[in-house]
Amino acid sequence: DVLMTQTPVSLPVSLGGQVSISCRSSQSLLHSDGNTYLHWYLQKPGQSPQLLIYRVSNRFSGVPDRFSGSGSGTYFTLKISRVEPEDLGVYYCLQSTHFPWTFGGGTKLELK
Amino acid sequence: EVKLVESGGGLVQPGRSLKLSCAASGFNFNDYWMGWVRQAPGKGLEWIGEISQGSSTINYTPSLKDKFTISRDNAQNTLYLQMSRLGSEDTAIYYCARVGRQVFDYWGQGVMVTVSS
């Protein structure tokens, strides 16, 4: 299975600040079809995960442009600028290039 | 509005079976792969598997392939997860999700399964 390693595990932030979350995979996530299937989710307390970014850098419907994704191969980053209270929760990366699909361990974004 | 509603969870004894359902609405169910994900209490997310539109292809995570069975009824817009030989390690919230271009784009609210005597 592809191991997805997220860092940091916990990320204190001030409202209005900017943060980055990293996700590293044990194998390249470049698919034979030319796409890279690396996605980002936010799980707010008591809720199900919600899709933020798909295929590395594409914002899902309704996701503000404060969220941006980048990366290639085995290293990916999610950046959040001008952090707002509704951004707090646990962020997960997901790879769906290889079976079985695997998630990162999560990064908890919390207030300083 | 895409809506996914899981049901069928609860308390079950070790070694028993349980079948979860996921009712879909707000989109053409027949056009989409569907999948299941679970989350043990206080833990991360684990992909269980997925099923194609016509049920011809079903993929599972290897460790659960012999215990769990994914199926669907397109006439009823419903996805199922049959779980057998349940153990304490299967205690989790179970989510169904729609697969849109190889990503889970919409998720249900989840249903809790507790395996305990």
PDB file of C-alpha atoms in Angstrom:
ATOM      1  CA  ASP A   1       0.000   0.000   0.000  1.00  0.00           C
ATOM      2  CA  VAL A   2       1.080   3.590  -0.632  1.00  0.00           C
ATOM      3  CA  LEU A   3       2.009   5.246   2.637  1.00  0.00           C
ATOM      4  CA  MET A   4       0.872   8.854   2.963  1.00  0.00           C
ATOM      5  CA  THR A   5       2.770  10.894   5.539  1.00  0.00           C
ATOM      6  CA  GLN A   6       1.342  14.222   6.609  1.00  0.00           C
ATOM      7  CA  THR A   7       3.245  16.879   8.519  1.00  0.00           C
ATOM      8  CA  PRO A   8       2.821  18.447  10.920  1.00  0.00           C
ATOM      9  CA  VAL A   9       0.389  16.450  13.018  1.00  0.00           C
ATOM     10  CA  SER A  10      -0.738  19.578  14.849  1.00  0.00           C
ATOM     11  CA  LEU A  11      -0.606  23.128  13.528  1.00  0.00           C
ATOM     12  CA  PRO A  12      -1.400  26.112  15.771  1.00  0.00           C
ATOM     13  CA  VAL A  13      -2.486  29.184  13.844  1.00  0.00           C
ATOM     14  CA  SER A  14      -3.671  32.713  14.462  1.00  0.00           C
ATOM     15  CA  LEU A  15      -6.777  33.928  12.693  1.00  0.00           C
ATOM     16  CA  GLY A  16      -5.770  35.793   9.562  1.00  0.00           C
ATOM     17  CA  GLY A  17      -2.491  33.931   9.317  1.00  0.00           C
ATOM     18  CA  GLN A  18      -1.127  31.594   6.662  1.00  0.00           C
ATOM     19  CA  VAL A  19      -0.204  27.929   7.028  1.00  0.00           C
ATOM     20  CA  SER A  20       1.077  25.037   4.943  1.00  0.00           C
ATOM     21  CA  ILE A  21       0.446  21.325   5.340  1.00  0.00           C
ATOM     22  CA  SER A  22       2.635  18.729   3.639  1.00  0.00           C
ATOM     23  CA  CYS A  23       1.791  15.298   2.348  1.00  0.00           C
ATOM     24  CA  ARG A  24       4.448  12.883   1.159  1.00  0.00           C
ATOM     25  CA  SER A  25       3.738   9.579  -0.583  1.00  0.00           C
ATOM     26  CA  SER A  26       5.903   6.451  -0.598  1.00  0.00           C
ATOM     27  CA  GLN A  27       5.431   6.116  -4.379  1.00  0.00           C
ATOM     28  CA  SER A  28       4.881   8.561  -7.196  1.00  0.00           C
ATOM     29  CA  LEU A  29       1.234   9.510  -7.577  1.00  0.00           C
ATOM     30  CA  LEU A  30       1.537  10.213 -11.297  1.00  0.00           C
ATOM     31  CA  HIS A  31      -0.965   7.883 -12.978  1.00  0.00           C
ATOM     32  CA  SER A  32      -0.373   6.272 -16.358  1.00  0.00           C
ATOM     33  CA  ASP A  33      -3.197   8.454 -17.701  1.00  0.00           C
ATOM     34  CA  GLY A  34      -1.119  11.563 -16.971  1.00  0.00           C
ATOM     35  CA  ASN A  35      -3.146  12.721 -13.966  1.00  0.00           C
ATOM     36  CA  THR A  36      -1.986  12.896 -10.360  1.00  0.00           C
ATOM     37  CA  TYR A  37      -4.727  11.757  -8.020  1.00  0.00           C
ATOM     38  CA  LEU A  38      -3.878  13.585  -4.825  1.00  0.00           C
ATOM     39  CA  HIS A  39      -6.707  15.302  -2.986  1.00  0.00           C
ATOM     40  CA  TRP A  40      -7.275  17.292   0.198  1.00  0.00           C
ATOM     41  CA  TYR A  41     -10.158  17.164   2.679  1.00  0.00           C
ATOM     42  CA  LEU A  42     -11.185  19.059   5.773  1.00  0.00           C
ATOM     43  CA  GLN A  43     -13.063  17.319   8.550  1.00  0.00           C
ATOM     44  CA  LYS A  44     -14.637  19.785  10.939  1.00  0.00           C
ATOM     45  CA  PRO A  45     -15.493  18.571  14.457  1.00  0.00           C
ATOM     46  CA  GLY A  46     -18.465  16.230  14.431  1.00  0.00           C
ATOM     47  CA  GLN A  47     -18.801  16.342  10.635  1.00  0.00           C
ATOM     48  CA  SER A  48     -17.925  14.160   7.687  1.00  0.00           C
ATOM     49  CA  PRO A  49     -14.928  15.091   5.525  1.00  0.00           C
ATOM     50  CA  GLN A  50     -15.483  17.676   2.823  1.00  0.00           C
ATOM     51  CA  LEU A  51     -13.503  17.877  -0.396  1.00  0.00           C
ATOM     52  CA  LEU A  52     -11.355  20.984  -0.756  1.00  0.00           C
ATOM     53  CA  ILE A  53      -8.827  20.271  -3.514  1.00  0.00           C
ATOM     54  CA  TYR A  54      -8.819  17.495  -6.110  1.00  0.00           C
ATOM     55  CA  ARG A  55      -6.023  16.352  -8.390  1.00  0.00           C
ATOM     56  CA  VAL A  56      -3.362  18.414  -6.628  1.00  0.00           C
ATOM     57  CA  SER A  57      -4.514  21.941  -7.349  1.00  0.00           C
ATOM     58  CA  ASN A  58      -8.188  22.118  -8.383  1.00  0.00           C
ATOM     59  CA  ARG A  59     -10.539  23.764  -5.913  1.00  0.00           C
ATOM     60  CA  PHE A  60     -13.833  21.946  -5.455  1.00  0.00           C
ATOM     61  CA  SER A  61     -17.126  23.778  -5.917  1.00  0.00           C
ATOM     62  CA  GLY A  62     -17.618  26.515  -3.333  1.00  0.00           C
ATOM     63  CA  VAL A  63     -14.114  26.310  -1.865  1.00  0.00           C
ATOM     64  CA  PRO A  64     -12.648  29.805  -1.372  1.00  0.00           C
ATOM     65  CA  ASP A  65      -9.452  30.805  -3.139  1.00  0.00           C
ATOM     66  CA  ARG A  66      -7.723  31.064   0.240  1.00  0.00           C
ATOM     67  CA  PHE A  67      -7.065  27.352  -0.261  1.00  0.00           C
ATOM     68  CA  SER A  68      -4.456  26.287  -2.775  1.00  0.00           C
ATOM     69  CA  GLY A  69      -2.701  23.030  -3.552  1.00  0.00           C
ATOM     70  CA  SER A  70       0.548  22.257  -5.273  1.00  0.00           C
ATOM     71  CA  GLY A  71       3.108  19.524  -5.768  1.00  0.00           C
ATOM     72  CA  SER A  72       4.016  16.620  -7.958  1.00  0.00           C
ATOM     73  CA  GLY A  73       5.374  13.097  -7.815  1.00  0.00           C
ATOM     74  CA  THR A  74       5.635  12.301  -4.125  1.00  0.00           C
ATOM     75  CA  TYR A  75       5.472  15.681  -2.405  1.00  0.00           C
ATOM     76  CA  PHE A  76       2.389  17.862  -2.068  1.00  0.00           C
ATOM     77  CA  THR A  77       1.370  20.958  -0.154  1.00  0.00           C
ATOM     78  CA  LEU A  78      -1.879  22.572   0.903  1.00  0.00           C
ATOM     79  CA  LYS A  79      -1.691  26.280   1.704  1.00  0.00           C
ATOM     80  CA  ILE A  80      -4.335  28.203   3.586  1.00  0.00           C
ATOM     81  CA  SER A  81      -4.123  31.960   3.652  1.00  0.00           C
ATOM     82  CA  ARG A  82      -6.089  34.406   5.820  1.00  0.00           C
ATOM     83  CA  VAL A  83      -7.226  31.588   8.121  1.00  0.00           C
ATOM     84  CA  GLU A  84     -10.825  31.937   9.312  1.00  0.00           C
ATOM     85  CA  PRO A  85     -12.576  30.191  12.226  1.00  0.00           C
ATOM     86  CA  GLU A  86     -14.424  27.830   9.862  1.00  0.00           C
ATOM     87  CA  ASP A  87     -11.061  26.514   8.602  1.00  0.00           C
ATOM     88  CA  LEU A  88     -10.311  24.804  11.908  1.00  0.00           C
ATOM     89  CA  GLY A  89     -10.411  21.020  11.986  1.00  0.00           C
ATOM     90  CA  VAL A  90      -8.417  18.064  10.687  1.00  0.00           C
ATOM     91  CA  TYR A  91      -7.011  18.064   7.168  1.00  0.00           C
ATOM     92  CA  TYR A  92      -6.393  14.822   5.291  1.00  0.00           C
ATOM     93  CA  CYS A  93      -4.696  14.067   2.008  1.00  0.00           C
ATOM     94  CA  LEU A  94      -5.912  11.132  -0.090  1.00  0.00           C
ATOM     95  CA  GLN A  95      -4.222   9.331  -2.960  1.00  0.00           C
ATOM     96  CA  SER A  96      -6.381   7.489  -5.478  1.00  0.00           C
ATOM     97  CA  THR A  97      -3.709   6.698  -8.060  1.00  0.00           C
ATOM     98  CA  HIS A  98      -2.933   3.275  -6.608  1.00  0.00           C
ATOM     99  CA  PHE A  99      -5.149   0.590  -5.056  1.00  0.00           C
ATOM    100  CA  PRO A 100      -6.012   0.576  -2.266  1.00  0.00           C
ATOM    101  CA  TRP A 101      -6.660   4.294  -1.909  1.00  0.00           C
ATOM    102  CA  THR A 102      -4.909   5.613   1.182  1.00  0.00           C
ATOM    103  CA  PHE A 103      -5.273   8.644   3.400  1.00  0.00           C
ATOM    104  CA  GLY A 104      -2.676  10.606   5.293  1.00  0.00           C
ATOM    105  CA  GLY A 105      -2.826  10.506   9.069  1.00  0.00           C
ATOM    106  CA  GLY A 106      -4.268  13.990   9.356  1.00  0.00           C
ATOM    107  CA  THR A 107      -3.159  17.457  10.436  1.00  0.00           C
ATOM    108  CA  LYS A 108      -5.131  19.237  13.118  1.00  0.00           C
ATOM    109  CA  LEU A 109      -5.408  22.970  12.535  1.00  0.00           C
ATOM    110  CA  GLU A 110      -6.158  24.725  15.802  1.00  0.00           C
ATOM    111  CA  LEU A 111      -5.972  28.181  17.303  1.00  0.00           C
ATOM    112  CA  LYS A 112      -2.824  29.313  19.059  1.00  0.00           C
TER     113      LYS A 112
ATOM    114  CA  GLU B   1     -28.494  18.931  -3.860  1.00  0.00           C
ATOM    115  CA  VAL B   2     -26.465  15.743  -3.487  1.00  0.00           C
ATOM    116  CA  LYS B   3     -27.574  13.856  -0.414  1.00  0.00           C
ATOM    117  CA  LEU B   4     -26.254  10.591   1.036  1.00  0.00           C
ATOM    118  CA  VAL B   5     -27.874   9.113   4.121  1.00  0.00           C
ATOM    119  CA  GLU B   6     -26.446   6.045   5.842  1.00  0.00           C
ATOM    120  CA  SER B   7     -28.472   3.753   8.063  1.00  0.00           C
ATOM    121  CA  GLY B   8     -28.318   0.345   9.694  1.00  0.00           C
ATOM    122  CA  GLY B   9     -25.637   0.994  12.288  1.00  0.00           C
ATOM    123  CA  GLY B  10     -25.771   0.215  15.988  1.00  0.00           C
ATOM    124  CA  LEU B  11     -24.466  -2.183  18.601  1.00  0.00           C
ATOM    125  CA  VAL B  12     -23.576  -5.675  17.380  1.00  0.00           C
ATOM    126  CA  GLN B  13     -21.960  -8.617  19.137  1.00  0.00           C
ATOM    127  CA  PRO B  14     -18.534  -9.879  18.088  1.00  0.00           C
ATOM    128  CA  GLY B  15     -18.697 -12.471  15.343  1.00  0.00           C
ATOM    129  CA  ARG B  16     -22.063 -11.291  14.070  1.00  0.00           C
ATOM    130  CA  SER B  17     -22.967  -9.622  10.788  1.00  0.00           C
ATOM    131  CA  LEU B  18     -24.468  -6.246   9.922  1.00  0.00           C
ATOM    132  CA  LYS B  19     -25.642  -4.602   6.716  1.00  0.00           C
ATOM    133  CA  LEU B  20     -25.420  -0.862   6.193  1.00  0.00           C
ATOM    134  CA  SER B  21     -27.422   1.087   3.635  1.00  0.00           C
ATOM    135  CA  CYS B  22     -26.799   4.429   1.976  1.00  0.00           C
ATOM    136  CA  ALA B  23     -29.713   6.203   0.310  1.00  0.00           C
ATOM    137  CA  ALA B  24     -28.689   8.588  -2.449  1.00  0.00           C
ATOM    138  CA  SER B  25     -30.607  11.515  -3.896  1.00  0.00           C
ATOM    139  CA  GLY B  26     -30.023  14.723  -5.821  1.00  0.00           C
ATOM    140  CA  PHE B  27     -28.003  13.154  -8.635  1.00  0.00           C
ATOM    141  CA  ASN B  28     -28.263  10.329 -11.156  1.00  0.00           C
ATOM    142  CA  PHE B  29     -27.092   7.418  -8.989  1.00  0.00           C
ATOM    143  CA  ASN B  30     -26.655   5.154 -12.041  1.00  0.00           C
ATOM    144  CA  ASP B  31     -23.901   7.415 -13.417  1.00  0.00           C
ATOM    145  CA  TYR B  32     -21.484   7.214 -10.510  1.00  0.00           C
ATOM    146  CA  TRP B  33     -19.135   4.844  -8.800  1.00  0.00           C
ATOM    147  CA  MET B  34     -19.800   4.763  -5.067  1.00  0.00           C
ATOM    148  CA  GLY B  35     -17.629   3.872  -2.104  1.00  0.00           C
ATOM    149  CA  TRP B  36     -17.294   3.327   1.632  1.00  0.00           C
ATOM    150  CA  VAL B  37     -14.818   4.797   4.119  1.00  0.00           C
ATOM    151  CA  ARG B  38     -14.601   4.192   7.851  1.00  0.00           C
ATOM    152  CA  GLN B  39     -13.120   6.043  10.809  1.00  0.00           C
ATOM    153  CA  ALA B  40     -12.387   4.380  14.141  1.00  0.00           C
ATOM    154  CA  PRO B  41     -13.030   6.578  17.209  1.00  0.00           C
ATOM    155  CA  GLY B  42     -10.427   9.321  17.393  1.00  0.00           C
ATOM    156  CA  LYS B  43      -8.536   7.911  14.403  1.00  0.00           C
ATOM    157  CA  GLY B  44      -7.990   8.681  10.749  1.00  0.00           C
ATOM    158  CA  LEU B  45      -9.820   7.617   7.604  1.00  0.00           C
ATOM    159  CA  GLU B  46      -9.648   4.158   6.040  1.00  0.00           C
ATOM    160  CA  TRP B  47     -10.798   3.373   2.496  1.00  0.00           C
ATOM    161  CA  ILE B  48     -12.968   0.240   2.428  1.00  0.00           C
ATOM    162  CA  GLY B  49     -13.755  -0.020  -1.255  1.00  0.00           C
ATOM    163  CA  GLU B  50     -15.789   1.090  -4.244  1.00  0.00           C
ATOM    164  CA  ILE B  51     -18.285  -0.244  -6.762  1.00  0.00           C
ATOM    165  CA  SER B  52     -18.827   0.688 -10.402  1.00  0.00           C
ATOM    166  CA  GLN B  53     -22.073   2.000 -11.840  1.00  0.00           C
ATOM    167  CA  GLY B  54     -23.331  -1.394 -12.988  1.00  0.00           C
ATOM    168  CA  SER B  55     -21.658  -3.414 -10.201  1.00  0.00           C
ATOM    169  CA  SER B  56     -19.334  -5.107 -12.688  1.00  0.00           C
ATOM    170  CA  THR B  57     -16.235  -3.904 -10.836  1.00  0.00           C
ATOM    171  CA  ILE B  58     -15.798  -3.861  -7.074  1.00  0.00           C
ATOM    172  CA  ASN B  59     -12.491  -2.964  -5.432  1.00  0.00           C
ATOM    173  CA  TYR B  60     -11.680  -3.565  -1.769  1.00  0.00           C
ATOM    174  CA  THR B  61      -8.847  -2.801   0.544  1.00  0.00           C
ATOM    175  CA  PRO B  62      -7.104  -6.198   0.852  1.00  0.00           C
ATOM    176  CA  SER B  63      -7.458  -6.555   4.622  1.00  0.00           C
ATOM    177  CA  LEU B  64     -11.265  -6.328   4.420  1.00  0.00           C
ATOM    178  CA  LYS B  65     -11.926  -8.175   1.190  1.00  0.00           C
ATOM    179  CA  ASP B  66     -13.003 -11.433   2.853  1.00  0.00           C
ATOM    180  CA  LYS B  67     -15.207  -9.775   5.497  1.00  0.00           C
ATOM    181  CA  PHE B  68     -16.994  -6.969   3.691  1.00  0.00           C
ATOM    182  CA  THR B  69     -19.175  -6.976   0.567  1.00  0.00           C
ATOM    183  CA  ILE B  70     -20.206  -3.859  -1.317  1.00  0.00           C
ATOM    184  CA  SER B  71     -23.325  -3.910  -3.488  1.00  0.00           C
ATOM    185  CA  ARG B  72     -25.871  -1.512  -4.918  1.00  0.00           C
ATOM    186  CA  ASP B  73     -29.455  -1.370  -6.139  1.00  0.00           C
ATOM    187  CA  ASN B  74     -29.733   1.245  -8.865  1.00  0.00           C
ATOM    188  CA  ALA B  75     -33.526   0.974  -8.964  1.00  0.00           C
ATOM    189  CA  GLN B  76     -33.614   2.011  -5.307  1.00  0.00           C
ATOM    190  CA  ASN B  77     -30.684   4.478  -5.498  1.00  0.00           C
ATOM    191  CA  THR B  78     -29.118   2.623  -2.609  1.00  0.00           C
ATOM    192  CA  LEU B  79     -25.603   1.465  -1.777  1.00  0.00           C
ATOM    193  CA  TYR B  80     -24.938  -1.351   0.671  1.00  0.00           C
ATOM    194  CA  LEU B  81     -22.125  -2.637   2.851  1.00  0.00           C
ATOM    195  CA  GLN B  82     -22.494  -6.167   4.187  1.00  0.00           C
ATOM    196  CA  MET B  83     -20.114  -6.803   7.078  1.00  0.00           C
ATOM    197  CA  SER B  84     -19.464 -10.251   8.516  1.00  0.00           C
ATOM    198  CA  ARG B  85     -17.416 -11.764  11.366  1.00  0.00           C
ATOM    199  CA  LEU B  86     -17.273  -8.409  13.063  1.00  0.00           C
ATOM    200  CA  GLY B  87     -14.660  -7.717  15.711  1.00  0.00           C
ATOM    201  CA  SER B  88     -13.873  -4.839  18.038  1.00  0.00           C
ATOM    202  CA  GLU B  89     -11.475  -3.485  15.411  1.00  0.00           C
ATOM    203  CA  ASP B  90     -14.489  -2.811  13.182  1.00  0.00           C
ATOM    204  CA  THR B  91     -15.966  -0.306  15.636  1.00  0.00           C
ATOM    205  CA  ALA B  92     -16.086   2.906  13.624  1.00  0.00           C
ATOM    206  CA  ILE B  93     -18.155   5.524  11.874  1.00  0.00           C
ATOM    207  CA  TYR B  94     -18.925   4.269   8.375  1.00  0.00           C
ATOM    208  CA  TYR B  95     -19.312   6.813   5.587  1.00  0.00           C
ATOM    209  CA  CYS B  96     -20.647   6.288   2.107  1.00  0.00           C
ATOM    210  CA  ALA B  97     -19.357   8.628  -0.563  1.00  0.00           C
ATOM    211  CA  ARG B  98     -19.870   9.390  -4.209  1.00  0.00           C
ATOM    212  CA  VAL B  99     -16.904   8.890  -6.509  1.00  0.00           C
ATOM    213  CA  GLY B 100     -16.471  11.703  -9.008  1.00  0.00           C
ATOM    214  CA  ARG B 101     -13.484  11.234 -11.353  1.00  0.00           C
ATOM    215  CA  GLN B 102     -11.531   9.106  -8.920  1.00  0.00           C
ATOM    216  CA  VAL B 103     -12.171  11.226  -5.860  1.00  0.00           C
ATOM    217  CA  PHE B 104     -14.793  11.089  -3.117  1.00  0.00           C
ATOM    218  CA  ASP B 105     -16.610  14.334  -3.814  1.00  0.00           C
ATOM    219  CA  TYR B 106     -19.688  14.027  -1.585  1.00  0.00           C
ATOM    220  CA  TRP B 107     -19.984  12.177   1.722  1.00  0.00           C
ATOM    221  CA  GLY B 108     -22.837  11.081   3.919  1.00  0.00           C
ATOM    222  CA  GLN B 109     -23.040  12.087   7.567  1.00  0.00           C
ATOM    223  CA  GLY B 110     -21.871   8.639   8.638  1.00  0.00           C
ATOM    224  CA  VAL B 111     -23.330   5.858  10.766  1.00  0.00           C
ATOM    225  CA  MET B 112     -21.800   4.450  13.946  1.00  0.00           C
ATOM    226  CA  VAL B 113     -21.125   0.733  14.312  1.00  0.00           C
ATOM    227  CA  THR B 114     -20.095  -0.542  17.733  1.00  0.00           C
ATOM    228  CA  VAL B 115     -18.923  -4.129  18.097  1.00  0.00           C
ATOM    229  CA  SER B 116     -19.157  -5.226  21.706  1.00  0.00           C
ATOM    230  CA  SER B 117     -20.619  -7.967  23.853  1.00  0.00           C
TER     231      SER B 117
END
